[in-house]
Every structure is written in C-alpha cells, then in structure tokens.
mmCIF file of C-alpha atoms in Angstrom:
data_model
loop_
_atom_site.group_PDB
_atom_site.id
_atom_site.type_symbol
_atom_site.label_atom_id
_atom_site.label_comp_id
_atom_site.label_asym_id
_atom_site.label_seq_id
_atom_site.Cartn_x
_atom_site.Cartn_y
_atom_site.Cartn_z
ATOM 1 C CA MET A 170 -111.459 -43.721 181.293
ATOM 2 C CA LYS A 171 -109.028 -45.060 183.862
ATOM 3 C CA ASN A 172 -109.022 -44.236 187.576
ATOM 4 C CA LYS A 173 -105.646 -42.480 187.317
ATOM 5 C CA GLU A 174 -107.195 -40.015 184.847
ATOM 6 C CA LEU A 175 -109.559 -38.748 187.565
ATOM 7 C CA PHE A 176 -106.733 -37.299 189.675
ATOM 8 C CA ASN A 177 -104.925 -33.977 189.288
ATOM 9 C CA LEU A 178 -101.640 -35.781 189.944
ATOM 10 C CA ASN A 179 -101.090 -39.159 188.344
ATOM 11 C CA PRO A 180 -100.724 -41.652 191.232
ATOM 12 C CA GLU A 181 -98.382 -43.761 189.106
ATOM 13 C CA GLU A 182 -95.956 -40.836 188.888
ATOM 14 C CA ASN A 183 -96.386 -39.414 192.395
ATOM 15 C CA ASN A 184 -95.298 -41.775 195.107
ATOM 16 C CA LEU A 185 -96.073 -40.935 198.700
ATOM 17 C CA LEU A 186 -92.659 -40.001 200.039
ATOM 18 C CA ASN A 187 -93.922 -40.520 203.584
ATOM 19 C CA ASP A 188 -95.603 -43.864 202.787
ATOM 20 C CA GLY A 189 -98.862 -42.323 203.965
ATOM 21 C CA VAL A 190 -97.584 -41.836 207.530
ATOM 22 C CA VAL A 191 -97.082 -38.281 208.734
ATOM 23 C CA GLU A 192 -94.320 -37.412 211.171
ATOM 24 C CA ILE A 193 -94.799 -33.989 212.744
ATOM 25 C CA ASN A 194 -91.077 -33.359 213.141
ATOM 26 C CA ILE A 195 -88.888 -33.762 210.100
ATOM 27 C CA SER A 196 -85.217 -34.399 209.804
ATOM 28 C CA LYS A 197 -83.500 -31.520 208.064
ATOM 29 C CA ASP A 198 -81.625 -33.878 205.732
ATOM 30 C CA LYS A 199 -82.337 -34.118 201.999
ATOM 31 C CA ASN A 200 -84.992 -36.851 202.380
ATOM 32 C CA GLY A 201 -86.797 -35.134 205.247
ATOM 33 C CA LEU A 202 -86.995 -31.829 203.383
ATOM 34 C CA ALA A 203 -88.101 -33.559 200.171
ATOM 35 C CA THR A 204 -90.885 -35.263 202.119
ATOM 36 C CA LEU A 205 -92.009 -31.973 203.691
ATOM 37 C CA ARG A 206 -91.983 -30.226 200.327
ATOM 38 C CA HIS A 207 -94.025 -33.089 198.806
ATOM 39 C CA GLU A 208 -96.553 -32.963 201.659
ATOM 40 C CA LEU A 209 -96.974 -29.203 201.238
ATOM 41 C CA LYS A 210 -97.264 -29.484 197.456
ATOM 42 C CA THR A 211 -99.944 -32.173 197.670
ATOM 43 C CA PHE A 212 -101.833 -30.679 200.644
ATOM 44 C CA VAL A 213 -105.510 -30.398 199.750
ATOM 45 C CA CYS A 214 -106.799 -27.395 201.680
ATOM 46 C CA GLU A 215 -110.505 -27.917 201.094
ATOM 47 C CA GLY A 216 -113.505 -29.043 203.092
ATOM 48 C CA GLU A 217 -112.816 -29.834 206.727
ATOM 49 C CA TYR A 218 -109.099 -29.042 206.423
ATOM 50 C CA GLN A 219 -109.931 -25.550 205.161
ATOM 51 C CA LYS A 220 -112.583 -25.064 207.854
ATOM 52 C CA GLY A 221 -110.170 -26.286 210.529
ATOM 53 C CA LEU A 222 -107.326 -24.011 209.417
ATOM 54 C CA TYR A 223 -109.721 -21.076 209.194
ATOM 55 C CA ARG A 224 -111.143 -21.686 212.649
ATOM 56 C CA ILE A 225 -107.715 -22.065 214.267
ATOM 57 C CA LEU A 226 -106.162 -19.019 212.576
ATOM 58 C CA ASP A 227 -109.223 -16.800 212.971
ATOM 59 C CA THR A 228 -109.595 -17.627 216.666
ATOM 60 C CA TYR A 229 -105.889 -17.066 217.312
ATOM 61 C CA LEU A 230 -105.960 -13.673 215.586
ATOM 62 C CA LYS A 231 -109.127 -12.582 217.424
ATOM 63 C CA PHE A 232 -107.483 -13.290 220.778
ATOM 64 C CA ILE A 233 -103.896 -12.261 220.019
ATOM 65 C CA ASP A 234 -104.029 -9.149 222.186
ATOM 66 C CA GLN A 235 -106.024 -10.788 224.980
ATOM 67 C CA PRO A 236 -104.551 -12.154 228.223
ATOM 68 C CA LYS A 237 -105.873 -15.646 227.429
ATOM 69 C CA GLN A 238 -105.695 -17.544 224.156
ATOM 70 C CA PRO A 239 -108.123 -20.445 223.591
ATOM 71 C CA ALA A 240 -106.444 -23.801 223.094
ATOM 72 C CA VAL A 241 -106.811 -25.952 219.998
ATOM 73 C CA TRP A 242 -107.873 -29.572 220.159
ATOM 74 C CA VAL A 243 -107.733 -31.629 216.977
ATOM 75 C CA SER A 244 -109.707 -34.845 217.245
ATOM 76 C CA GLY A 245 -110.673 -37.608 214.878
ATOM 77 C CA PHE A 246 -110.431 -41.319 214.334
ATOM 78 C CA PHE A 247 -107.227 -43.186 213.518
ATOM 79 C CA GLY A 248 -105.989 -42.254 210.054
ATOM 80 C CA SER A 249 -108.328 -39.281 209.649
ATOM 81 C CA GLY A 250 -105.530 -36.787 209.020
ATOM 82 C CA LYS A 251 -105.112 -35.116 212.420
ATOM 83 C CA SER A 252 -101.319 -35.217 212.306
ATOM 84 C CA HIS A 253 -101.296 -34.083 208.688
ATOM 85 C CA LEU A 254 -103.441 -31.046 209.511
ATOM 86 C CA VAL A 255 -101.274 -30.117 212.497
ATOM 87 C CA LYS A 256 -98.052 -30.568 210.528
ATOM 88 C CA MET A 257 -99.266 -28.470 207.588
ATOM 89 C CA LEU A 258 -100.562 -25.779 209.939
ATOM 90 C CA GLY A 259 -97.231 -25.674 211.755
ATOM 91 C CA TYR A 260 -95.080 -25.279 208.669
ATOM 92 C CA LEU A 261 -97.510 -22.862 207.009
ATOM 93 C CA TRP A 262 -97.710 -20.862 210.254
ATOM 94 C CA GLN A 263 -93.959 -20.367 210.398
ATOM 95 C CA ASP A 264 -93.803 -20.127 206.577
ATOM 96 C CA TYR A 265 -90.901 -22.572 206.566
ATOM 97 C CA LYS A 266 -88.196 -21.471 204.127
ATOM 98 C CA PHE A 267 -86.438 -24.012 201.924
ATOM 99 C CA GLN A 268 -82.873 -23.577 200.688
ATOM 100 C CA ASN A 269 -84.057 -22.674 197.177
ATOM 101 C CA GLY A 270 -86.011 -19.695 198.574
ATOM 102 C CA GLU A 271 -89.450 -21.276 198.336
ATOM 103 C CA THR A 272 -91.576 -21.090 201.442
ATOM 104 C CA ALA A 273 -94.340 -23.303 202.758
ATOM 105 C CA ARG A 274 -96.935 -20.736 201.691
ATOM 106 C CA THR A 275 -95.588 -20.332 198.137
ATOM 107 C CA ILE A 276 -95.269 -24.013 197.196
ATOM 108 C CA LYS A 277 -98.969 -24.363 196.514
ATOM 109 C CA PRO A 278 -101.714 -21.731 196.429
ATOM 110 C CA LEU A 279 -104.065 -21.779 199.405
ATOM 111 C CA PRO A 280 -107.723 -20.699 199.365
ATOM 112 C CA GLN A 281 -108.042 -16.910 199.528
ATOM 113 C CA ASP A 282 -109.641 -16.852 202.986
ATOM 114 C CA ILE A 283 -106.715 -18.865 204.394
ATOM 115 C CA GLN A 284 -104.159 -16.705 202.558
ATOM 116 C CA ASP A 285 -105.776 -13.587 204.031
ATOM 117 C CA LEU A 286 -105.478 -14.993 207.553
ATOM 118 C CA PHE A 287 -101.798 -15.831 207.016
ATOM 119 C CA VAL A 288 -101.184 -12.259 205.779
ATOM 120 C CA GLU A 289 -102.818 -10.948 208.956
ATOM 121 C CA LEU A 290 -100.818 -13.421 211.050
ATOM 122 C CA GLN A 291 -97.612 -12.115 209.448
ATOM 123 C CA ARG A 292 -98.605 -8.535 210.318
ATOM 124 C CA LYS A 293 -99.264 -9.504 213.922
ATOM 125 C CA GLN A 294 -95.997 -11.445 214.128
ATOM 126 C CA ASP A 295 -94.143 -8.362 212.911
ATOM 127 C CA VAL A 296 -95.651 -6.448 215.849
ATOM 128 C CA TYR A 297 -95.669 -9.060 218.619
ATOM 129 C CA GLY A 298 -92.772 -11.280 217.545
ATOM 130 C CA ARG A 299 -92.647 -14.766 216.151
ATOM 131 C CA LEU A 300 -92.212 -18.073 217.878
ATOM 132 C CA SER A 301 -93.826 -21.239 216.685
ATOM 133 C CA ILE A 302 -93.246 -24.712 217.999
ATOM 134 C CA VAL A 303 -93.941 -27.740 215.844
ATOM 135 C CA GLY A 304 -93.445 -31.122 217.429
ATOM 136 C CA THR A 305 -94.683 -33.826 219.700
ATOM 137 C CA LEU A 306 -93.795 -34.671 223.262
ATOM 138 C CA LYS A 307 -92.909 -38.215 222.201
ATOM 139 C CA ASP A 308 -89.905 -36.767 220.349
ATOM 140 C CA PHE A 309 -88.402 -35.902 223.733
ATOM 141 C CA PRO A 310 -89.483 -38.766 225.992
ATOM 142 C CA SER A 311 -89.272 -38.127 229.703
ATOM 143 C CA ALA A 312 -91.153 -39.194 232.803
ATOM 144 C CA ASP A 313 -91.687 -35.474 233.445
ATOM 145 C CA VAL A 314 -93.913 -33.865 230.787
ATOM 146 C CA ARG A 315 -92.535 -30.436 231.733
ATOM 147 C CA TYR A 316 -89.047 -31.568 230.753
ATOM 148 C CA SER A 317 -90.322 -32.866 227.411
ATOM 149 C CA PHE A 318 -92.119 -29.576 226.760
ATOM 150 C CA LEU A 319 -88.978 -27.610 227.626
ATOM 151 C CA GLN A 320 -87.069 -29.703 225.087
ATOM 152 C CA LEU A 321 -89.647 -28.778 222.430
ATOM 153 C CA VAL A 322 -89.211 -25.074 223.210
ATOM 154 C CA LEU A 323 -85.404 -25.263 223.175
ATOM 155 C CA ASN A 324 -85.488 -27.172 219.896
ATOM 156 C CA ALA A 325 -87.786 -24.536 218.332
ATOM 157 C CA LEU A 326 -85.325 -21.834 219.378
ATOM 158 C CA GLY A 327 -82.490 -23.734 217.721
ATOM 159 C CA LEU A 328 -80.827 -24.482 221.041
ATOM 160 C CA PRO A 329 -79.475 -27.852 222.145
ATOM 161 C CA PRO A 330 -82.306 -29.862 223.691
ATOM 162 C CA GLN A 331 -80.263 -30.751 226.757
#
C-alpha cells in the first residue's frame, strides 16, 4: 500500500490551490473563486474544527435576541488552522453563492449538527436580517483602527471602501 492510497483525495491529483496559505479575503476573479471553492470542497469539518464551529454558531444563536453577544476568539499556534477555520466559517455563514448556483453549504456535506445550526441561523437571518463581514483589518491598513473597520463594513455592503 502506498501513502497516497490512505487519503480520500489523491494528493498527486489534488494540488493545494492556495499553496497551503489561507487568505481570509479572496479576489472575485476566476483564480480566487476556484481557490475558495477548492478550500470549501476539501474542508474537513471534524474534531476541533467541528467543535469550534458548533460552539461559535450555538453561542451566537443562543444570544441572538439578547442585548449583548459574546465575542469569539480563535487562538492557536502558527499554522494550526485559525485562519482556515475563520474563512470557512465566514463563507459558510453567508452561504456564499457561486455563479453556477452552488453555495458554500452545498459544495460538501457538513456534519448534521453543524447543518442544523446553519438551518437555524438562516431562519434567524430571515427574521432579523443578514449582514456578515469576512475580512481582516490588514486588508485596509490605516493608523486608525476605526477607519480600517469602517472599510471592512463598507466592503461587506458592496460599497466603495473610500
């Protein structure tokens, strides 16, 4: 038996389109969308990733009608997958729609408990409205963090960042 036979996807046939480096924001060009689609398709939602998604979604939904919403802090050592988790959560949260009609949540089946939370999230978004912001402050560098944050919000709304 060869190592490649142990994997669901043959590593000789599936190159990492992102070279193993996750960028939270993607360019909406052909390469950027292909990379996002590949990352969603190969996302392994098991173990700590599954627990993390569950904890974040469950906590958000429990507090959605409260005046305060607990913050999320994702920590880990360099290369542990923090950015990957946040990116996948962001695009799954907004159920990003590709031009061919596929969405982030339909590209690859998620564990049932996570699917159930996304169904509930969709119900709540239908009632309360939907706005999700995926990005990093470094994408809009400024000496004033408030300005950078404003740029993230404007970008999420599809407005010019300046």
